[in-house]
Short mmCIF file of C-alpha atoms in Angstrom, two decimals:
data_model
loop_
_atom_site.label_atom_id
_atom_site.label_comp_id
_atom_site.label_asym_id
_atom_site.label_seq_id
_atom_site.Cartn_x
_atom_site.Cartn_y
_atom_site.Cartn_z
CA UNK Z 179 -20.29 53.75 15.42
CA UNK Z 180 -19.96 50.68 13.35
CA UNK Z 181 -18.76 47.11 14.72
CA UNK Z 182 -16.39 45.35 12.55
CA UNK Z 183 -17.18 41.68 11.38
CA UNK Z 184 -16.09 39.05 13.26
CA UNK Z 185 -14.09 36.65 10.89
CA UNK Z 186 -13.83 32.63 11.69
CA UNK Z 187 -10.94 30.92 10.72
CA UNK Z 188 -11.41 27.79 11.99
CA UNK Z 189 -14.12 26.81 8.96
CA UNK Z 190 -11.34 26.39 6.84
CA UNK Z 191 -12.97 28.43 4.34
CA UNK Z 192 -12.67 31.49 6.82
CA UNK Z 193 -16.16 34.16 6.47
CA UNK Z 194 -17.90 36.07 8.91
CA UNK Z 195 -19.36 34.63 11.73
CA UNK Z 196 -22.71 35.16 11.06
CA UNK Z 197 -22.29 34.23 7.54
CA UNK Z 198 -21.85 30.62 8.84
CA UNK Z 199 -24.35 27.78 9.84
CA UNK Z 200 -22.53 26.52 12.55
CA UNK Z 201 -22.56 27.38 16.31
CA UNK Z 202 -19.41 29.58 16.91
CA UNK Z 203 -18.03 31.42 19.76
CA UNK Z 204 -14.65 33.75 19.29
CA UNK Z 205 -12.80 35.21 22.45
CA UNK Z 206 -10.09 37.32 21.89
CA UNK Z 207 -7.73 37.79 24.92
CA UNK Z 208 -4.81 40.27 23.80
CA UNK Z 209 -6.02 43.11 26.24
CA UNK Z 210 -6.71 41.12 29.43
CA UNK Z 211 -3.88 38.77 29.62
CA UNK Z 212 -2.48 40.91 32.84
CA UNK Z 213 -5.56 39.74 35.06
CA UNK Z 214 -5.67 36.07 34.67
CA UNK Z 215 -3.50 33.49 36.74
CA UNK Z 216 -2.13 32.06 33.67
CA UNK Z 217 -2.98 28.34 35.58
CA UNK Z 218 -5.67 26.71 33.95
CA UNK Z 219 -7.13 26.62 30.41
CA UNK Z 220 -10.22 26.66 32.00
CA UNK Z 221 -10.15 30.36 32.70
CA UNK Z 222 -9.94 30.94 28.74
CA UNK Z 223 -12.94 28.86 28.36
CA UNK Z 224 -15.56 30.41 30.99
CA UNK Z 225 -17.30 32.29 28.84
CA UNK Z 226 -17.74 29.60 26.45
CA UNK Z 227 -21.87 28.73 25.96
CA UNK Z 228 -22.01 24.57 25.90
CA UNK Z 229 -18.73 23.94 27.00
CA UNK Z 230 -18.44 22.63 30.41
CA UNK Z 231 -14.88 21.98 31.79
CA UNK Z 232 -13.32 19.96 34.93
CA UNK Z 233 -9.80 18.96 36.80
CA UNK Z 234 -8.37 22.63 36.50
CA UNK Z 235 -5.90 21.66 39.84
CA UNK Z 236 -5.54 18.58 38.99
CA UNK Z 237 -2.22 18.48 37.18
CA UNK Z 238 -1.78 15.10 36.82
CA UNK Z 239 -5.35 13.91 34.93
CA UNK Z 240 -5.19 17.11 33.10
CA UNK Z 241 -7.96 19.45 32.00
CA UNK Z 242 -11.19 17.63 30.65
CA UNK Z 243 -13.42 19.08 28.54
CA UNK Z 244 -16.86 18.94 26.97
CA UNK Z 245 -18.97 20.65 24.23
CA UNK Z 246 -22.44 19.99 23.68
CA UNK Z 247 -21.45 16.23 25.32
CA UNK Z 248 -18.53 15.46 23.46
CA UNK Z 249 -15.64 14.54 25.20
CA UNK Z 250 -17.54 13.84 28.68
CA UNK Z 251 -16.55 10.15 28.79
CA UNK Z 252 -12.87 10.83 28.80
CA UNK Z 253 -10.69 9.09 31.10
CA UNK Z 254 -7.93 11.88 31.40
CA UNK Z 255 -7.17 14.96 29.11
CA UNK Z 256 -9.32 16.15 26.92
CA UNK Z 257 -11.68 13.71 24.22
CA UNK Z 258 -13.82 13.90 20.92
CA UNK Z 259 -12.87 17.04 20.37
CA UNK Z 260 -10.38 18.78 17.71
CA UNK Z 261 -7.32 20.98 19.29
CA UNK Z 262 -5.29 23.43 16.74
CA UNK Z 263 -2.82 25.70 18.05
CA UNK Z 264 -1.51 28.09 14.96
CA UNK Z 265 -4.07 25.84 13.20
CA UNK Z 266 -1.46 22.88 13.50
CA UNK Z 267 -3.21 20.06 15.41
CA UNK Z 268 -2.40 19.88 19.07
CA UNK Z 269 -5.16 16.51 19.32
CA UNK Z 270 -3.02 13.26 18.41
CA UNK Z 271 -4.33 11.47 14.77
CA UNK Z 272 -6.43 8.60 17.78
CA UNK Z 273 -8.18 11.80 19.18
CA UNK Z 274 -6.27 12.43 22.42
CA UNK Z 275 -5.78 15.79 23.27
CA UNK Z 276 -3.28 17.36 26.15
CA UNK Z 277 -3.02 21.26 26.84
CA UNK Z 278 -0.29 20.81 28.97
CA UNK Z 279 2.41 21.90 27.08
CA UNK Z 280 0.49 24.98 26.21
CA UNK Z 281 1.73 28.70 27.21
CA UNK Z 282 -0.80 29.91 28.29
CA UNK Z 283 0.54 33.60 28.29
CA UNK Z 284 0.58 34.24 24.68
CA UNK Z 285 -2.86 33.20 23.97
CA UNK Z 286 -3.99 35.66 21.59
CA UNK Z 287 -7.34 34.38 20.68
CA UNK Z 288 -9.79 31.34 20.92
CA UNK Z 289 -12.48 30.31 18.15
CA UNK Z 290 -15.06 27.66 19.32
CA UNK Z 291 -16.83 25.26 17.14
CA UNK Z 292 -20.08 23.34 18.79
CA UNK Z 293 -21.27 20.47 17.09
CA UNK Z 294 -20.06 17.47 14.51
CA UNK Z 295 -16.91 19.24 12.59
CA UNK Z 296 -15.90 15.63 10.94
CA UNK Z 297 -16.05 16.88 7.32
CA UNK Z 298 -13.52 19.63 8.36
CA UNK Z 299 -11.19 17.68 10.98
CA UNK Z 300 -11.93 14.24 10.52
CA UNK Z 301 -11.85 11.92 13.68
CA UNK Z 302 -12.73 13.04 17.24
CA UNK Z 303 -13.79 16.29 15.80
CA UNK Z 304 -17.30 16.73 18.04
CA UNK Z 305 -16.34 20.55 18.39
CA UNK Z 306 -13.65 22.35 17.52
CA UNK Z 307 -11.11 24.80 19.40
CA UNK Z 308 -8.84 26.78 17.66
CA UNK Z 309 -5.98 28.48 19.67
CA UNK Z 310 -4.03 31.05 18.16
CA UNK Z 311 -0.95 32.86 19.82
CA UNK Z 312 0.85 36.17 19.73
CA UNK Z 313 1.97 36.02 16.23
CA UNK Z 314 3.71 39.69 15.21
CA UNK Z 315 5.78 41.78 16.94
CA UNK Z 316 5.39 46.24 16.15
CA UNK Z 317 8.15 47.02 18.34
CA UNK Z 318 10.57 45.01 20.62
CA UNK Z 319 9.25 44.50 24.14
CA UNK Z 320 10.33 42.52 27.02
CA UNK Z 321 8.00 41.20 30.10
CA UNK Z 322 8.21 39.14 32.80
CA UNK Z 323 5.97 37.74 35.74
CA UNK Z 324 6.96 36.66 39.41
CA UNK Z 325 3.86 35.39 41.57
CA UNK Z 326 4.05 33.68 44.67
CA UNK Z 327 1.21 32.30 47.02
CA UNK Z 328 0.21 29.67 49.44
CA UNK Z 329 1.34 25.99 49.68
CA UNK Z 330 4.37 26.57 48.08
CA UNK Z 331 3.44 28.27 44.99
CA UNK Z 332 5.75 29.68 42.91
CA UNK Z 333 5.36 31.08 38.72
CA UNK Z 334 8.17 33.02 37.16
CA UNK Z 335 7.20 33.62 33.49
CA UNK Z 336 9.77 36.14 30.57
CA UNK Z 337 8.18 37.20 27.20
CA UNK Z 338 10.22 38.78 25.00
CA UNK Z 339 9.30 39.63 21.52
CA UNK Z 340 11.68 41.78 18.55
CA UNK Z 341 11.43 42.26 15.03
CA UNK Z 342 14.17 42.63 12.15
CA UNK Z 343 12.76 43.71 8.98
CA UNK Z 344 9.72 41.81 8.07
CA UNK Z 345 10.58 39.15 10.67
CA UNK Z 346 8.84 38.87 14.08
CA UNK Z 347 10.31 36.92 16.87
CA UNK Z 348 8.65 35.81 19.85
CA UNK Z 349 10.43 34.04 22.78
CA UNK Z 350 8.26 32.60 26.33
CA UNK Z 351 9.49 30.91 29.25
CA UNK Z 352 8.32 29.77 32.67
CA UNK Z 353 8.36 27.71 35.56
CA UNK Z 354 5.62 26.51 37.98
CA UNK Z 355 5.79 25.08 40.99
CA UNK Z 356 3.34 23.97 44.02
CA UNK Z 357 3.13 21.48 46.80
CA UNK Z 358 -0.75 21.51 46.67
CA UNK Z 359 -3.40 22.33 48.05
CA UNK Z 360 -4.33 18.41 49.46
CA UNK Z 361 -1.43 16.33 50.23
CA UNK Z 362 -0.35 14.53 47.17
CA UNK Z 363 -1.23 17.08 44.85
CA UNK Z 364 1.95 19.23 43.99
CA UNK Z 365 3.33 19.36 40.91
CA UNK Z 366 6.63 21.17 38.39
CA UNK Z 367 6.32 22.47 35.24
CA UNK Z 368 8.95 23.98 32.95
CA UNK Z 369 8.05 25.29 29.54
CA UNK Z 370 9.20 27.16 26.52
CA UNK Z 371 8.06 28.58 23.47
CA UNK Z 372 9.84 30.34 20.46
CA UNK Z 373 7.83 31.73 17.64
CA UNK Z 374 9.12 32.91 14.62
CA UNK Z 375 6.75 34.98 11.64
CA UNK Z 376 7.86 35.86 8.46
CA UNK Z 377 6.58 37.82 5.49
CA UNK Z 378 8.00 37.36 1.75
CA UNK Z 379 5.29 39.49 0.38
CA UNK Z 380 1.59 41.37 0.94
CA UNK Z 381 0.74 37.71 -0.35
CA UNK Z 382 2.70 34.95 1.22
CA UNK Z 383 3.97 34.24 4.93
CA UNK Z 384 5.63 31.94 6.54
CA UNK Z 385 5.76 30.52 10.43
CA UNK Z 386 7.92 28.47 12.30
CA UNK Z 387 7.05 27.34 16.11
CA UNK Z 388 8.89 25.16 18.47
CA UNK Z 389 7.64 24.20 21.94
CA UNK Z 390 9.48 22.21 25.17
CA UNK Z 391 7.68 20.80 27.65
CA UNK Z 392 9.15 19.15 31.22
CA UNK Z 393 7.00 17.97 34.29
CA UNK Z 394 8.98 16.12 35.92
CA UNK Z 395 6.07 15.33 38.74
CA UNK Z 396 2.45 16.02 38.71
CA UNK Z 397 0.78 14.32 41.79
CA UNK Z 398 -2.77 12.69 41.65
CA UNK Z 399 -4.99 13.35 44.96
CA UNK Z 400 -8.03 10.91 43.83
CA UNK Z 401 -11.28 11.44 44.73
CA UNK Z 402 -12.55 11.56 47.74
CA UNK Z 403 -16.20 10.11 49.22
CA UNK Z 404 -17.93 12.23 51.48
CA UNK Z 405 -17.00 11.22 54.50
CA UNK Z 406 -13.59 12.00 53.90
CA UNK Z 407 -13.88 14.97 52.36
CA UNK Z 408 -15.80 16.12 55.56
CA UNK Z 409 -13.57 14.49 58.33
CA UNK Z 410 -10.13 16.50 56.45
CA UNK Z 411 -10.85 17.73 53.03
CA UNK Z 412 -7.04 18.30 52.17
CA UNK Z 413 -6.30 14.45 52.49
CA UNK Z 414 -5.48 12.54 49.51
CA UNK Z 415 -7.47 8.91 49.08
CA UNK Z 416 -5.38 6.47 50.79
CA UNK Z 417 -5.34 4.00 47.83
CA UNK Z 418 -3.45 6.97 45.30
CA UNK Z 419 -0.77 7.05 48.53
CA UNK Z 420 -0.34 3.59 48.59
CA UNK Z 421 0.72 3.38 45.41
CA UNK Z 422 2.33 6.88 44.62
CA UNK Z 423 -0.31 8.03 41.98
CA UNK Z 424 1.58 10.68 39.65
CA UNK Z 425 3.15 11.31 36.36
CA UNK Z 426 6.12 12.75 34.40
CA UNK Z 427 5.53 14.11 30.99
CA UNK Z 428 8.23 15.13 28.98
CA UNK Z 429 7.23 16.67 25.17
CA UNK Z 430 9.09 18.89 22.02
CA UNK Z 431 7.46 19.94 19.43
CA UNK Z 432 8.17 21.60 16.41
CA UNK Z 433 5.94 22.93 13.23
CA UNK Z 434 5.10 25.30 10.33
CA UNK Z 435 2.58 26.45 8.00
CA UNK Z 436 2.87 28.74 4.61
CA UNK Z 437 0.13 30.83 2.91
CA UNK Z 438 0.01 32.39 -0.41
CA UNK Z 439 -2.44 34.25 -2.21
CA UNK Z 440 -1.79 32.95 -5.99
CA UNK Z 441 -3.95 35.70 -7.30
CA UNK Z 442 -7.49 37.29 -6.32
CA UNK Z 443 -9.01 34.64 -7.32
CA UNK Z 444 -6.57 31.42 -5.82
CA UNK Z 445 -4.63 30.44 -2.69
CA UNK Z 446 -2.50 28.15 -1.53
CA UNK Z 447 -1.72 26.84 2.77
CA UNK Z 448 0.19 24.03 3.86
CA UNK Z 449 1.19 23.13 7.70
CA UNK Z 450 3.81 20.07 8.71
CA UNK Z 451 4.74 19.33 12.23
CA UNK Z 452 6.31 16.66 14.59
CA UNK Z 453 6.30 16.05 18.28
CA UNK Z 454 7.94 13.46 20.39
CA UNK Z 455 6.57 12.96 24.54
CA UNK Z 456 7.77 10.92 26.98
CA UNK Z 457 5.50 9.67 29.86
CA UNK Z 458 5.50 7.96 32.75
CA UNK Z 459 2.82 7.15 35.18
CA UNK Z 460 1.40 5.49 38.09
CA UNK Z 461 -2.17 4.38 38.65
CA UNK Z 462 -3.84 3.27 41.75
CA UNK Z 463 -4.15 -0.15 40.90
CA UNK Z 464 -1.54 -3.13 40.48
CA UNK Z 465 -1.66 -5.23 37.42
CA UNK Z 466 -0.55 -2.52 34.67
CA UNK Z 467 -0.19 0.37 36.75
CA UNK Z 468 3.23 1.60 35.81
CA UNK Z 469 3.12 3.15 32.45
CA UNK Z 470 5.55 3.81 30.20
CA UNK Z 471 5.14 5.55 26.83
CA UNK Z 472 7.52 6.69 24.36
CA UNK Z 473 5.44 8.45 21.56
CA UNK Z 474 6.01 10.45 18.49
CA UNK Z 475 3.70 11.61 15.87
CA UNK Z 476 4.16 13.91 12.71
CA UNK Z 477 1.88 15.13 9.95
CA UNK Z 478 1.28 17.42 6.92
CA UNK Z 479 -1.58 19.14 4.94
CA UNK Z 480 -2.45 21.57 2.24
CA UNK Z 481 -5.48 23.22 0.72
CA UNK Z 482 -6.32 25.16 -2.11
CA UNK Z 483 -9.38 27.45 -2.63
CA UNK Z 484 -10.70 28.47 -5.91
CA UNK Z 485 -12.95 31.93 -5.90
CA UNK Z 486 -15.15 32.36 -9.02
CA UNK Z 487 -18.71 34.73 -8.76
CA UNK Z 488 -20.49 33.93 -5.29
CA UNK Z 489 -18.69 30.42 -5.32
CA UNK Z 490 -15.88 29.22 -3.28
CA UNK Z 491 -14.23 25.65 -3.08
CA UNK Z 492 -11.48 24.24 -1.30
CA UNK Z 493 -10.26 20.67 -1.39
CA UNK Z 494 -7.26 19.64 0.72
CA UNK Z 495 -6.12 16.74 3.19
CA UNK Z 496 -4.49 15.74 6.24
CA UNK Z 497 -2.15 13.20 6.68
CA UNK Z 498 -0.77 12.13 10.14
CA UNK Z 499 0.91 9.02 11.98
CA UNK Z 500 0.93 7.93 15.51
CA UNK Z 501 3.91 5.82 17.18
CA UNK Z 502 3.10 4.92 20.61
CA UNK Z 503 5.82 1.95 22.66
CA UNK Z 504 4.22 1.60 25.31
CA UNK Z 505 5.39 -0.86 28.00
CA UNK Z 506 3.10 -1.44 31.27
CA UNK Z 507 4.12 -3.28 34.58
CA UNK Z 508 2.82 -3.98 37.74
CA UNK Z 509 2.62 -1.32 40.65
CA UNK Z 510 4.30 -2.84 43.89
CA UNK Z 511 3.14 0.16 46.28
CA UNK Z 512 4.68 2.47 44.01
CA UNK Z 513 7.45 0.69 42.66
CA UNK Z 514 8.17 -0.93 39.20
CA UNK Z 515 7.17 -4.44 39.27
CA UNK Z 516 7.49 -7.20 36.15
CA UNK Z 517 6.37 -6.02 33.03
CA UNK Z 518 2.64 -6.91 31.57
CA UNK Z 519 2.89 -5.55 28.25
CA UNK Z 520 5.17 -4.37 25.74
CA UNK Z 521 3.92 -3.93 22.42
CA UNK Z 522 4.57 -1.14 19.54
CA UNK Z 523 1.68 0.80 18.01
CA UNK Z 524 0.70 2.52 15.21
CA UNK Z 525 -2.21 5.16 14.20
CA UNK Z 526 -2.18 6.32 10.51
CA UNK Z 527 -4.62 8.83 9.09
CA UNK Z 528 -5.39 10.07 5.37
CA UNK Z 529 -8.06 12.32 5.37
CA UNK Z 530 -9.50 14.63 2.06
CA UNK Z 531 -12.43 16.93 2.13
CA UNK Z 532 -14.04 19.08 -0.40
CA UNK Z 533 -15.76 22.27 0.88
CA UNK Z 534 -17.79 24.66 -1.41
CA UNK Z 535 -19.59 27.99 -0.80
CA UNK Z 536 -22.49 29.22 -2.33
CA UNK Z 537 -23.58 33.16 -1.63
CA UNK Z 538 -26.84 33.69 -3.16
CA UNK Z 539 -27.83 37.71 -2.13
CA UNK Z 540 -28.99 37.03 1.36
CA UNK Z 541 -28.43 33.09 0.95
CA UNK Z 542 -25.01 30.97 2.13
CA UNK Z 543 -25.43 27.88 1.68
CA UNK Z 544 -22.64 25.64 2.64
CA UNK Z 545 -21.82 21.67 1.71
CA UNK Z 546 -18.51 19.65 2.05
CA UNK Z 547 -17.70 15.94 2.36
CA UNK Z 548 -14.20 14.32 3.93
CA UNK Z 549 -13.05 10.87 3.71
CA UNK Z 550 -10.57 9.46 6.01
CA UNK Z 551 -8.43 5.99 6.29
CA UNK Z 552 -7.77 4.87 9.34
CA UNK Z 553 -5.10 1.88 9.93
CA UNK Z 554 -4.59 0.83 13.53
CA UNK Z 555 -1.51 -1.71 13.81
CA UNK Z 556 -0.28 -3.38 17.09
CA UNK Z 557 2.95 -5.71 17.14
CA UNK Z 558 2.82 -7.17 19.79
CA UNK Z 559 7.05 -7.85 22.14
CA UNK Z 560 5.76 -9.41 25.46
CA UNK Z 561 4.85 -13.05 24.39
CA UNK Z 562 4.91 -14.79 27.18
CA UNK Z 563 1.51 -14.88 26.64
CA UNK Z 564 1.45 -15.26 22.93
CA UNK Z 565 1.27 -13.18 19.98
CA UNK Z 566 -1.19 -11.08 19.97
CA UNK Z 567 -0.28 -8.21 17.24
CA UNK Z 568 -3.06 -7.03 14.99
CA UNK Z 569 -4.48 -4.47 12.87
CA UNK Z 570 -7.76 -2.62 12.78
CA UNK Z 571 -9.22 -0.41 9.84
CA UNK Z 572 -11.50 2.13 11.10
CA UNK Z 573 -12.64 3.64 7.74
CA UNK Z 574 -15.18 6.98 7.72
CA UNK Z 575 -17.35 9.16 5.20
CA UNK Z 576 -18.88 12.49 6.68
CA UNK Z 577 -20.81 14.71 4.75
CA UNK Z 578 -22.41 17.81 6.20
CA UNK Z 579 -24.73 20.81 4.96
CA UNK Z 580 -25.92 24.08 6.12
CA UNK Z 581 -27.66 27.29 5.22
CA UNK Z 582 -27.62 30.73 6.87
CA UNK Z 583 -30.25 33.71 5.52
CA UNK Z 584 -29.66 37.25 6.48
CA UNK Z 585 -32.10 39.37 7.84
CA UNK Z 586 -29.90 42.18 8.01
CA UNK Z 587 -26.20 43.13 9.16
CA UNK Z 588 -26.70 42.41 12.76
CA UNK Z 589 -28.83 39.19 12.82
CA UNK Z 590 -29.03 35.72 10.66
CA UNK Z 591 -30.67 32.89 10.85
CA UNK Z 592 -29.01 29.23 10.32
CA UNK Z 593 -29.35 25.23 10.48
CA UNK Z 594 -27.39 22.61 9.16
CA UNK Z 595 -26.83 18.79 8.92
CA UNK Z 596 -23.07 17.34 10.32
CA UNK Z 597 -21.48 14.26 11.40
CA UNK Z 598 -18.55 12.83 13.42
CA UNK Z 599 -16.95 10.16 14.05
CA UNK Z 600 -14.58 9.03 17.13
CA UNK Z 601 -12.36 6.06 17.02
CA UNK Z 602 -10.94 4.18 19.95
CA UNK Z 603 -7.50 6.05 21.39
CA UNK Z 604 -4.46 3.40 21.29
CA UNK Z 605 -4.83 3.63 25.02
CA UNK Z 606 -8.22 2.10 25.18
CA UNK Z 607 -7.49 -0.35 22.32
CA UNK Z 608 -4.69 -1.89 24.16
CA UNK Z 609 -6.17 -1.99 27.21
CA UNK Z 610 -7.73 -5.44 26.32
CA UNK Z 611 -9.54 -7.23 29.40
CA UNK Z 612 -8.64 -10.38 28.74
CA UNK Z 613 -4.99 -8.81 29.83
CA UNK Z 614 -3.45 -10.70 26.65
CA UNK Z 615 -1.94 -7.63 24.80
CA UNK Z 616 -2.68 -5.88 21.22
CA UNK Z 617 -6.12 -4.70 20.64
CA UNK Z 618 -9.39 -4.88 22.30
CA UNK Z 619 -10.94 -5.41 18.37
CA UNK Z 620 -14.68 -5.44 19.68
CA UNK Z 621 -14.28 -1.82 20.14
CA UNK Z 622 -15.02 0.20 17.05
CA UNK Z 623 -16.16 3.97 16.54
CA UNK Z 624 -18.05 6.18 18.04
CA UNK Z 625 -20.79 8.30 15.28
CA UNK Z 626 -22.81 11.27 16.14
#
């Protein structure tokens, strides 16, 4: 019986997995889709060594990760930590990340990376995790997916997948609804996904993906002290009822990538995407907590590798922008007080890397180096408190190294050298104590 390699894409320059000095982890979940709840990224990621993961039923603060440390200190969501779905980046260019709009039902596979990954996805790339979804199609199918439970629970979910030629098409919906297990906790979810895959040729392919998102509610509980929790555990803390904790996200997204294989020797990728989400939330406090954020953010990148002998290089970049108008105002009990801020924002990236292979007989050794320009811009609209706009450049050079030696086709050994680097997120940067507007500029970036 032999046991065929298992290849990691997520290195950019893709090679076995135990050809590579970094800590990986790949999970591939095409045969065991039928026995998970389909609920919670967190039941993709149990098996996961380093990764640690919390707020799986909480709906409204999302589903917080952390690898190896990275991404413990975020507020909400998911922080310091690179998300690609289809390898186009699901992680916004500040380093925000939100799985929310993910279906979770055509998960195909996850790749984990543990440790610094700047020099391959620039900022807030602590670890990496690489989602990819059902992607071909052998022969038309059609499923779908009714499940019902307690406290109101409902999940209706159609898959439907065809093929025309050399064309696969892949189509997902669903709908989720529950009141919650503690009061204040329900929340709605509509989603869909359509997935188109295209071949030209054995050596170049093309695919298209487009995603909606709506939740129109998502209840927050809170937390609860001890006492409480023991005198009625399903109670919500009073100070998220008082003022109507929640949120309403609404998102669309839409990308592609293209590979060709110029010759045995050359190839060619290139990805470009766009997503707009709306969101609206309430926080448990009053000065600033009604939110309101209108955001959009779009990006491109390419590579080329070069194969000559036991040597491979790639150089490539990544190029995104972040819009964020975001408007805060005071929380009356749960209604929209006067405003607090109103000011327009602005992340741009330009990252390039270089990343070069070595295979000396039982040797890999593995070097690469990324730069990336960071502009942070802030114009400031509510000046009744003056003008506060600004801009920030948050500038970063990460090299990394690493060797791995064979000892035969089972085992290897590794080590390596990386960095990171993790800016500020527009949400913390405008969050400015002194309750003035534009950017807190005595916060700067985070390096591991």
């Amino acid at each position: 019986m032999s046991i065929d390699s298992v290849i990691i894409t997520a290195t950019r320059l893709q090679e076995s997995q135990l050809a590579i000095p970094l800590s990986t982890t790949k999970l591939n979940f095409s045969e065991t889709q039928f026995i998970r709840q389909q609920l919670s990224f967190q039941e993709y990621l149990n098996e996961v060594p380093g990764l640690f993961s919390l707020n799986a039923n909480n709906y409204s603060q999302d589903l917080r990760i952390s690898l190896r440390g990275f991404g413990s200190r975020s507020a909400f969501g998911i922080r310091g930590i690179k998300l690609l779905v289809d390898g186009i980046p699901e992680t916004t260019p500040d380093g925000q990340g939100q799985l929310d709009n993910l279906n979770l039902g055509i998960i195909e596979d996850i790749e984990v990376i543990r440790g610094p990954s700047a020099t391959l996805y620039g900022n807030a790339s602590g670890g990496i995790i690489s989602i990819r979804t059902m992607n071909t199609v052998k022969k038309p199918f059609f499923e779908g997916d009714i499940s019902i439970g307690n406290y109101g629970f409902q999940k209706y979910q159609i898959l439907h997948g065809f093929r025309r030629n050399n064309t696969s098409f892949i189509l997902q919906g669903n709908y989720t609804n529950t009141d919650g297990y503690r009061d204040q906790s329900g929340f709605s979810n509509y989603n869909f996904d359509a997935k188109m895959a295209h071949r030209f040729s054995e050596n170049s392919k093309l695919n298209l993906l487009l995603n909606y998102t709506n939740s129109p509610y998502a209840e927050d509980a809170g937390g609860l002290t001890l006492d409480e929790l023991n005198a009625n555990r399903r109670q919500a803390r009073q100070r998220n009822v008082d003022f109507k904790t929640e949120e309403s996200v609404e998102q669309f997204k839409i990308g592609s990538s293209y590979e060709l294989n110029i010759d045995q020797k050359s190839n060619f990728s290139t990805y470009g995407f766009f997503a707009s989400r709306n969101f609206k939330g309430k926080l448990p406090f009053e000065f600033g907590g009604v939110i309101d954020l209108q955001r959009n953010y779009f990006g491109n990148g390419s590579s080329f590798e070069f194969k000559t002998g036991e040597n491979r290089l790639q150089v490539g970049y990544d190029w995104a922008i972040q819009n964020d108008n975001r408007k805060r105002f005071r929380n009356l009990n749960g209604e929209q007080g006067n405003m607090t801020l109103d000011q327009l924002e602005q992340f741009s990236n330009l990252g390039i890397y270089l990343l070069d292979h070595w295979t000396l007989d039982k040797l890999l050794i593995r070097v690469g180096v990324r730069y990336d320009i960071n502009k942070l811009e802030a114009v400031d609209d509510f000046l009744n408190n003056g003008d506060a706009s600004g801009e920030i450049k948050l500038n970063a050079f990460n090299p990394s190294v690493g060797v791995t030696y064979r000892l035969n086709s089972k085992q290897s050994l590794f080590t390596g050298f990386s960095t990171s680097f993790e800016t500020p997120t527009l949400s913390e940067l405008s969050a400015d104590p002194t309750g003035t507007g534009g950017f807190n500029e005595e916060l700067e970036a985070q390096k591991a």
